[in-house]
Amino acid sequence: MGRGKYKSKPTGRRQFSTPEDMLAGTSSRPRTFRQVEAEHKEEENEEGSEQESGDESDDQGDQPRRKGTQGIIEIENPNLVKPKTLKARDIDIGKTTELSRREREEIEKQKAHERYMRLQEQGKTEQAKKDLERLTLIRQQRAEAAKKREEEKAAKEQKKAEARK
């Protein structure tokens, strides 16, 4: 028999408690977290009072219970790497971390390039010397060409002046 407009699901039907069930306390409704927690504390208090009155044979009351054979057998795994926790006060600021080979080579390469460029600007490298020689040669050629153009221009003007006379 279906109750309400909801279809039954394979996991089970919805169950609604009637007001009579709620008053009687036989409701199948799940208890709230606070109620469950309160009952759990009451059980602990009852167990604690029983242990105090009885012999204290269990010294493992402080330690959490372990499942299976974990409590019986303690195996030290040699492959297990336990994480080291470093506190801020224990860290050595002066200590530098070692660079990998690739990082070291990359830094050396950058420094060498900077050094080369500095020498290049000062004109001390072979390539810089060749470039400067080429530059002076080009300047000479341009100066000669400019001088030749001036002479040709002056000669042309002279011819024009003679033609007018």
Coordinates of N, CA and C in Angstrom, one line a residue:
M1 N 0.8 -1.2 0.0 CA 0.0 0.0 0.0 C 0.9 1.2 0.0
G2 N 0.7 2.1 -1.0 CA 1.5 3.3 -1.1 C 0.9 4.4 -0.3
R3 N 1.8 5.2 0.3 CA 1.4 6.4 1.1 C 1.9 7.6 0.4
G4 N 1.1 8.6 0.1 CA 1.5 9.8 -0.5 C 1.7 9.7 -2.0
K5 N 2.2 10.8 -2.5 CA 2.4 10.9 -3.9 C 3.8 10.3 -4.4
Y6 N 4.6 10.0 -3.5 CA 6.0 9.5 -3.8 C 6.0 8.0 -4.2
K7 N 6.8 7.7 -5.2 CA 6.9 6.3 -5.6 C 7.9 5.6 -4.7
S8 N 7.7 4.3 -4.5 CA 8.7 3.6 -3.7 C 9.9 3.4 -4.5
K9 N 11.0 3.4 -3.8 CA 12.3 3.2 -4.4 C 12.9 1.8 -4.0
P10 N 13.8 1.3 -4.8 CA 14.4 0.0 -4.4 C 15.1 0.1 -3.0
T11 N 15.5 1.2 -2.6 CA 16.2 1.3 -1.3 C 15.2 1.3 -0.1
G12 N 13.9 1.5 -0.4 CA 12.9 1.4 0.7 C 11.9 2.5 0.6
R13 N 10.8 2.3 1.2 CA 9.7 3.2 1.2 C 9.9 4.3 2.2
R14 N 9.3 5.5 2.0 CA 9.3 6.5 3.0 C 8.4 6.1 4.1
Q15 N 8.8 6.4 5.3 CA 8.0 6.0 6.5 C 7.7 7.2 7.3
F16 N 6.4 7.5 7.4 CA 6.0 8.7 8.2 C 5.5 8.2 9.5
S17 N 5.9 8.9 10.6 CA 5.5 8.5 11.9 C 4.1 9.2 12.1
T18 N 3.3 8.6 12.8 CA 2.0 9.2 13.1 C 2.1 9.9 14.4
P19 N 1.2 10.8 14.7 CA 1.3 11.5 16.0 C 1.2 10.6 17.2
E20 N 0.5 9.4 17.0 CA 0.4 8.5 18.1 C 1.8 7.9 18.4
D21 N 2.5 7.5 17.3 CA 3.8 6.9 17.4 C 4.8 7.9 18.1
M22 N 4.7 9.2 17.7 CA 5.5 10.2 18.3 C 5.3 10.4 19.8
L23 N 4.0 10.3 20.2 CA 3.7 10.5 21.6 C 4.1 9.3 22.4
A24 N 4.0 8.1 21.8 CA 4.4 6.9 22.5 C 5.9 6.7 22.5
G25 N 6.6 7.4 21.6 CA 8.1 7.3 21.6 C 8.5 6.1 20.8
T26 N 7.7 5.5 20.0 CA 8.1 4.3 19.2 C 8.3 4.7 17.8
S27 N 8.6 6.0 17.6 CA 8.7 6.5 16.2 C 10.0 5.8 15.6
S28 N 9.9 5.5 14.3 CA 11.0 4.9 13.6 C 11.9 6.0 13.0
R29 N 11.7 7.2 13.3 CA 12.4 8.4 12.9 C 13.8 8.3 13.5
P30 N 14.9 8.6 12.7 CA 16.2 8.6 13.2 C 16.4 9.7 14.2
R31 N 17.2 9.5 15.2 CA 17.5 10.4 16.3 C 18.4 11.5 15.8
T32 N 18.3 12.7 16.4 CA 19.2 13.7 16.0 C 20.6 13.5 16.5
F33 N 21.6 14.2 16.0 CA 23.0 14.1 16.4 C 23.1 14.4 17.9
R34 N 22.5 15.4 18.4 CA 22.6 15.8 19.8 C 22.1 14.7 20.7
Q35 N 21.0 14.1 20.3 CA 20.5 13.0 21.2 C 21.5 11.8 21.2
V36 N 22.0 11.5 20.0 CA 22.9 10.3 19.9 C 24.2 10.7 20.7
E37 N 24.7 11.9 20.6 CA 25.9 12.3 21.3 C 25.6 12.3 22.8
A38 N 24.5 12.7 23.3 CA 24.2 12.7 24.7 C 24.1 11.3 25.2
E39 N 23.5 10.4 24.5 CA 23.4 9.0 24.9 C 24.8 8.4 25.0
H40 N 25.7 8.8 24.0 CA 27.0 8.3 24.0 C 27.8 8.7 25.2
K41 N 27.6 10.0 25.6 CA 28.3 10.5 26.8 C 27.8 9.8 28.1
E42 N 26.5 9.5 28.1 CA 25.9 8.8 29.2 C 26.5 7.4 29.4
E43 N 26.7 6.7 28.2 CA 27.3 5.4 28.2 C 28.7 5.4 28.7
E44 N 29.5 6.5 28.3 CA 30.9 6.6 28.7 C 30.9 6.8 30.2
N45 N 30.0 7.7 30.7 CA 30.0 7.9 32.1 C 29.7 6.7 32.9
E46 N 28.8 5.9 32.4 CA 28.4 4.6 33.1 C 29.6 3.7 33.1
E47 N 30.3 3.6 31.9 CA 31.4 2.7 31.8 C 32.5 3.2 32.7
G48 N 32.7 4.5 32.8 CA 33.8 5.1 33.6 C 33.5 4.8 35.0
S49 N 32.3 4.9 35.5 CA 32.0 4.6 36.9 C 32.2 3.1 37.2
E50 N 31.9 2.3 36.2 CA 32.0 0.8 36.5 C 33.5 0.5 36.6
Q51 N 34.4 1.2 35.7 CA 35.8 0.9 35.8 C 36.4 1.4 37.0
E52 N 36.0 2.5 37.5 CA 36.5 3.1 38.8 C 36.2 2.2 39.9
S53 N 35.0 1.7 39.9 CA 34.6 0.8 41.1 C 35.3 -0.5 41.0
G54 N 35.5 -1.0 39.8 CA 36.1 -2.4 39.6 C 37.6 -2.2 39.6
D55 N 38.3 -3.4 39.3 CA 39.8 -3.3 39.2 C 40.2 -2.6 37.9
E56 N 41.3 -1.9 38.0 CA 41.8 -1.2 36.8 C 42.8 -2.1 36.1
S57 N 42.3 -3.0 35.4 CA 43.2 -4.0 34.7 C 43.6 -3.5 33.3
D58 N 42.8 -2.6 32.7 CA 43.1 -2.0 31.4 C 43.9 -0.7 31.6
D59 N 45.2 -0.8 31.2 CA 46.0 0.4 31.2 C 45.9 1.2 29.9
Q60 N 45.3 0.6 28.9 CA 45.2 1.2 27.6 C 44.0 2.1 27.4
G61 N 43.4 2.6 28.5 CA 42.3 3.5 28.4 C 42.6 4.8 27.7
D62 N 43.9 5.2 27.8 CA 44.3 6.5 27.2 C 44.6 6.3 25.7
Q63 N 45.1 5.1 25.3 CA 45.4 4.9 23.9 C 44.2 4.4 23.1
P64 N 44.0 4.9 21.9 CA 42.9 4.4 21.1 C 43.0 2.9 20.7
R65 N 41.9 2.3 20.6 CA 41.9 0.8 20.3 C 42.3 0.7 18.9
R66 N 43.1 -0.4 18.6 CA 43.5 -0.6 17.2 C 42.8 -1.9 16.7
K67 N 42.4 -1.9 15.4 CA 41.7 -3.0 14.9 C 42.7 -4.1 14.5
G68 N 42.2 -5.3 14.6 CA 42.9 -6.5 14.1 C 44.2 -6.7 14.9
T69 N 45.2 -7.0 14.1 CA 46.5 -7.3 14.7 C 47.4 -6.1 14.9
Q70 N 46.9 -4.9 14.6 CA 47.7 -3.7 14.7 C 48.2 -3.5 16.1
G71 N 47.3 -3.8 17.1 CA 47.6 -3.6 18.5 C 48.6 -4.6 19.0
I72 N 48.6 -5.8 18.4 CA 49.5 -6.9 18.8 C 50.9 -6.8 18.2
I73 N 50.9 -6.5 16.9 CA 52.2 -6.5 16.2 C 52.6 -5.1 15.8
E74 N 53.7 -4.6 16.3 CA 54.2 -3.3 15.9 C 55.4 -3.6 14.9
I75 N 55.2 -3.3 13.7 CA 56.3 -3.5 12.7 C 56.8 -2.2 12.3
E76 N 58.1 -2.1 12.3 CA 58.8 -0.9 11.8 C 59.2 -1.1 10.4
N77 N 58.5 -0.3 9.5 CA 58.7 -0.5 8.1 C 59.9 0.3 7.7
P78 N 61.0 -0.3 7.2 CA 62.2 0.4 6.8 C 62.0 1.3 5.6
N79 N 61.0 1.0 4.8 CA 60.8 1.9 3.6 C 59.9 3.1 3.9
L80 N 59.3 3.1 5.0 CA 58.4 4.2 5.4 C 59.2 5.4 5.8
V81 N 59.0 6.5 5.1 CA 59.7 7.7 5.3 C 58.8 8.6 6.2
K82 N 59.2 8.8 7.4 CA 58.5 9.6 8.3 C 58.7 11.1 7.9
P83 N 57.7 11.9 7.8 CA 58.0 13.3 7.4 C 58.6 14.1 8.5
K84 N 59.6 14.8 8.2 CA 60.3 15.7 9.2 C 59.5 17.0 9.3
T85 N 59.1 17.3 10.5 CA 58.5 18.6 10.7 C 59.5 19.6 11.3
L86 N 59.7 20.7 10.5 CA 60.7 21.7 11.0 C 59.9 22.8 11.5
K87 N 60.3 23.3 12.6 CA 59.7 24.5 13.2 C 60.4 25.7 12.7
A88 N 59.7 26.9 12.7 CA 60.3 28.1 12.2 C 61.6 28.5 12.8
R89 N 61.7 28.2 14.1 CA 62.9 28.6 14.8 C 64.1 27.7 14.5
D90 N 63.8 26.5 14.0 CA 64.9 25.6 13.7 C 65.5 25.8 12.3
I91 N 64.8 26.5 11.4 CA 65.2 26.7 10.1 C 66.5 27.6 10.0
D92 N 67.5 27.1 9.3 CA 68.7 27.9 9.2 C 68.6 28.8 8.0
I93 N 68.6 30.1 8.2 CA 68.4 31.0 7.1 C 69.7 31.1 6.3
G94 N 70.8 31.1 6.9 CA 72.1 31.2 6.2 C 72.4 30.0 5.3
K95 N 71.7 28.9 5.5 CA 72.0 27.7 4.7 C 71.4 27.9 3.3
T96 N 72.1 27.7 2.3 CA 71.6 27.8 0.9 C 71.4 26.4 0.4
T97 N 70.3 26.3 -0.4 CA 70.0 25.0 -1.0 C 70.9 24.8 -2.2
E98 N 71.3 23.5 -2.4 CA 72.2 23.2 -3.5 C 71.4 23.2 -4.8
L99 N 72.0 23.8 -5.8 CA 71.3 23.8 -7.1 C 71.5 22.6 -7.9
S100 N 70.6 22.2 -8.7 CA 70.8 21.1 -9.6 C 71.8 21.4 -10.7
R101 N 72.3 20.4 -11.4 CA 73.3 20.6 -12.4 C 72.8 21.5 -13.5
R102 N 71.5 21.3 -13.9 CA 70.9 22.1 -15.0 C 70.8 23.6 -14.5
E103 N 70.3 23.8 -13.3 CA 70.2 25.2 -12.8 C 71.5 25.9 -12.7
R104 N 72.6 25.1 -12.2 CA 73.9 25.7 -12.1 C 74.4 26.1 -13.5
E105 N 74.3 25.2 -14.5 CA 74.7 25.4 -15.8 C 74.0 26.6 -16.4
E106 N 72.7 26.8 -16.2 CA 72.0 27.9 -16.7 C 72.4 29.2 -16.2
I107 N 72.7 29.2 -14.9 CA 73.2 30.4 -14.2 C 74.6 30.8 -14.8
E108 N 75.5 29.8 -14.9 CA 76.8 30.1 -15.5 C 76.7 30.6 -16.9
K109 N 75.8 30.0 -17.7 CA 75.6 30.5 -19.1 C 75.2 32.0 -19.1
Q110 N 74.2 32.3 -18.2 CA 73.8 33.7 -18.2 C 74.9 34.7 -17.8
K111 N 75.7 34.3 -16.8 CA 76.8 35.1 -16.3 C 77.8 35.3 -17.5
A112 N 78.1 34.2 -18.2 CA 79.1 34.3 -19.3 C 78.6 35.2 -20.4
H113 N 77.3 35.1 -20.7 CA 76.7 36.0 -21.7 C 76.8 37.4 -21.3
E114 N 76.5 37.7 -20.0 CA 76.5 39.1 -19.5 C 78.0 39.6 -19.6
R115 N 78.9 38.8 -19.2 CA 80.3 39.2 -19.2 C 80.8 39.5 -20.7
Y116 N 80.3 38.6 -21.6 CA 80.7 38.8 -23.0 C 80.1 40.1 -23.6
M117 N 78.8 40.4 -23.2 CA 78.2 41.6 -23.7 C 78.9 42.9 -23.1
R118 N 79.3 42.8 -21.9 CA 80.1 43.9 -21.3 C 81.4 44.2 -22.1
L119 N 82.1 43.1 -22.3 CA 83.3 43.2 -23.1 C 83.0 43.7 -24.5
Q120 N 81.9 43.3 -25.1 CA 81.6 43.7 -26.4 C 81.3 45.2 -26.5
E121 N 80.7 45.7 -25.5 CA 80.4 47.2 -25.4 C 81.7 47.9 -25.3
Q122 N 82.7 47.4 -24.6 CA 83.9 48.1 -24.4 C 84.8 47.9 -25.6
G123 N 84.5 47.0 -26.5 CA 85.3 46.8 -27.7 C 86.5 45.9 -27.5
K124 N 86.5 45.0 -26.6 CA 87.6 44.2 -26.2 C 87.6 42.8 -26.9
T125 N 86.5 42.4 -27.4 CA 86.4 41.1 -28.0 C 86.8 41.2 -29.5
E126 N 87.1 40.0 -30.0 CA 87.5 40.0 -31.4 C 86.4 40.4 -32.3
Q127 N 85.2 40.0 -32.1 CA 84.1 40.4 -32.9 C 83.8 41.9 -32.8
A128 N 84.0 42.5 -31.6 CA 83.8 43.9 -31.5 C 84.9 44.7 -32.3
K129 N 86.1 44.1 -32.3 CA 87.2 44.8 -33.0 C 86.9 44.7 -34.5
K130 N 86.4 43.6 -35.0 CA 86.1 43.4 -36.4 C 85.0 44.4 -36.8
D131 N 84.0 44.5 -35.9 CA 82.9 45.4 -36.2 C 83.3 46.8 -36.2
L132 N 84.2 47.2 -35.3 CA 84.7 48.6 -35.3 C 85.6 48.9 -36.6
E133 N 86.3 47.9 -37.0 CA 87.1 48.1 -38.3 C 86.2 48.3 -39.5
R134 N 85.1 47.4 -39.5 CA 84.2 47.5 -40.6 C 83.4 48.9 -40.6
L135 N 83.1 49.4 -39.4 CA 82.5 50.6 -39.2 C 83.3 51.8 -39.7
T136 N 84.6 51.8 -39.3 CA 85.5 52.9 -39.8 C 85.6 52.8 -41.3
L137 N 85.7 51.6 -41.9 CA 85.8 51.5 -43.3 C 84.6 52.1 -44.0
I138 N 83.4 51.8 -43.5 CA 82.2 52.3 -44.1 C 82.1 53.8 -43.9
R139 N 82.5 54.3 -42.8 CA 82.5 55.8 -42.6 C 83.4 56.4 -43.6
Q140 N 84.6 55.8 -43.8 CA 85.5 56.4 -44.8 C 84.9 56.4 -46.2
Q141 N 84.3 55.3 -46.6 CA 83.7 55.2 -47.9 C 82.6 56.2 -48.0
R142 N 81.8 56.4 -47.0 CA 80.7 57.4 -47.1 C 81.2 58.8 -47.2
A143 N 82.3 59.1 -46.4 CA 82.9 60.4 -46.5 C 83.5 60.7 -47.9
E144 N 84.1 59.7 -48.5 CA 84.6 59.8 -49.8 C 83.5 60.1 -50.8
A145 N 82.4 59.3 -50.7 CA 81.3 59.4 -51.6 C 80.7 60.8 -51.4
A146 N 80.5 61.3 -50.2 CA 79.9 62.6 -50.0 C 80.9 63.7 -50.6
K147 N 82.2 63.5 -50.5 CA 83.1 64.5 -51.0 C 83.0 64.5 -52.6
K148 N 82.9 63.3 -53.1 CA 82.8 63.2 -54.6 C 81.5 63.8 -55.1
R149 N 80.4 63.6 -54.4 CA 79.1 64.3 -54.8 C 79.2 65.8 -54.7
E150 N 79.9 66.3 -53.7 CA 80.1 67.7 -53.6 C 80.9 68.3 -54.7
E151 N 81.9 67.5 -55.1 CA 82.8 68.0 -56.2 C 82.0 67.9 -57.5
E152 N 81.2 66.9 -57.7 CA 80.3 66.8 -58.9 C 79.3 67.9 -59.0
K153 N 78.7 68.2 -57.8 CA 77.7 69.2 -57.7 C 78.4 70.6 -58.1
A154 N 79.6 70.8 -57.5 CA 80.3 72.1 -57.8 C 80.6 72.2 -59.3
A155 N 81.1 71.1 -59.9 CA 81.4 71.1 -61.3 C 80.2 71.3 -62.1
K156 N 79.0 70.8 -61.8 CA 77.8 71.0 -62.5 C 77.4 72.5 -62.4
E157 N 77.5 73.1 -61.3 CA 77.1 74.5 -61.1 C 78.1 75.4 -61.9
Q158 N 79.3 75.0 -62.0 CA 80.3 75.7 -62.7 C 80.0 75.7 -64.2
K159 N 79.5 74.5 -64.7 CA 79.2 74.4 -66.1 C 77.9 75.3 -66.4
K160 N 77.0 75.3 -65.5 CA 75.8 76.1 -65.7 C 76.2 77.6 -65.7
A161 N 77.1 78.0 -64.8 CA 77.5 79.4 -64.8 C 78.2 79.8 -66.1
E162 N 79.0 78.9 -66.6 CA 79.7 79.2 -67.9 C 78.8 79.2 -69.0
A163 N 77.7 78.4 -69.0 CA 76.8 78.4 -70.1 C 76.0 79.6 -70.1
R164 N 75.7 80.3 -69.0 CA 74.9 81.5 -68.9 C 75.8 82.7 -69.5
K165 N 77.0 82.7 -69.4 CA 77.8 83.8 -69.8 C 77.9 83.8 -71.2

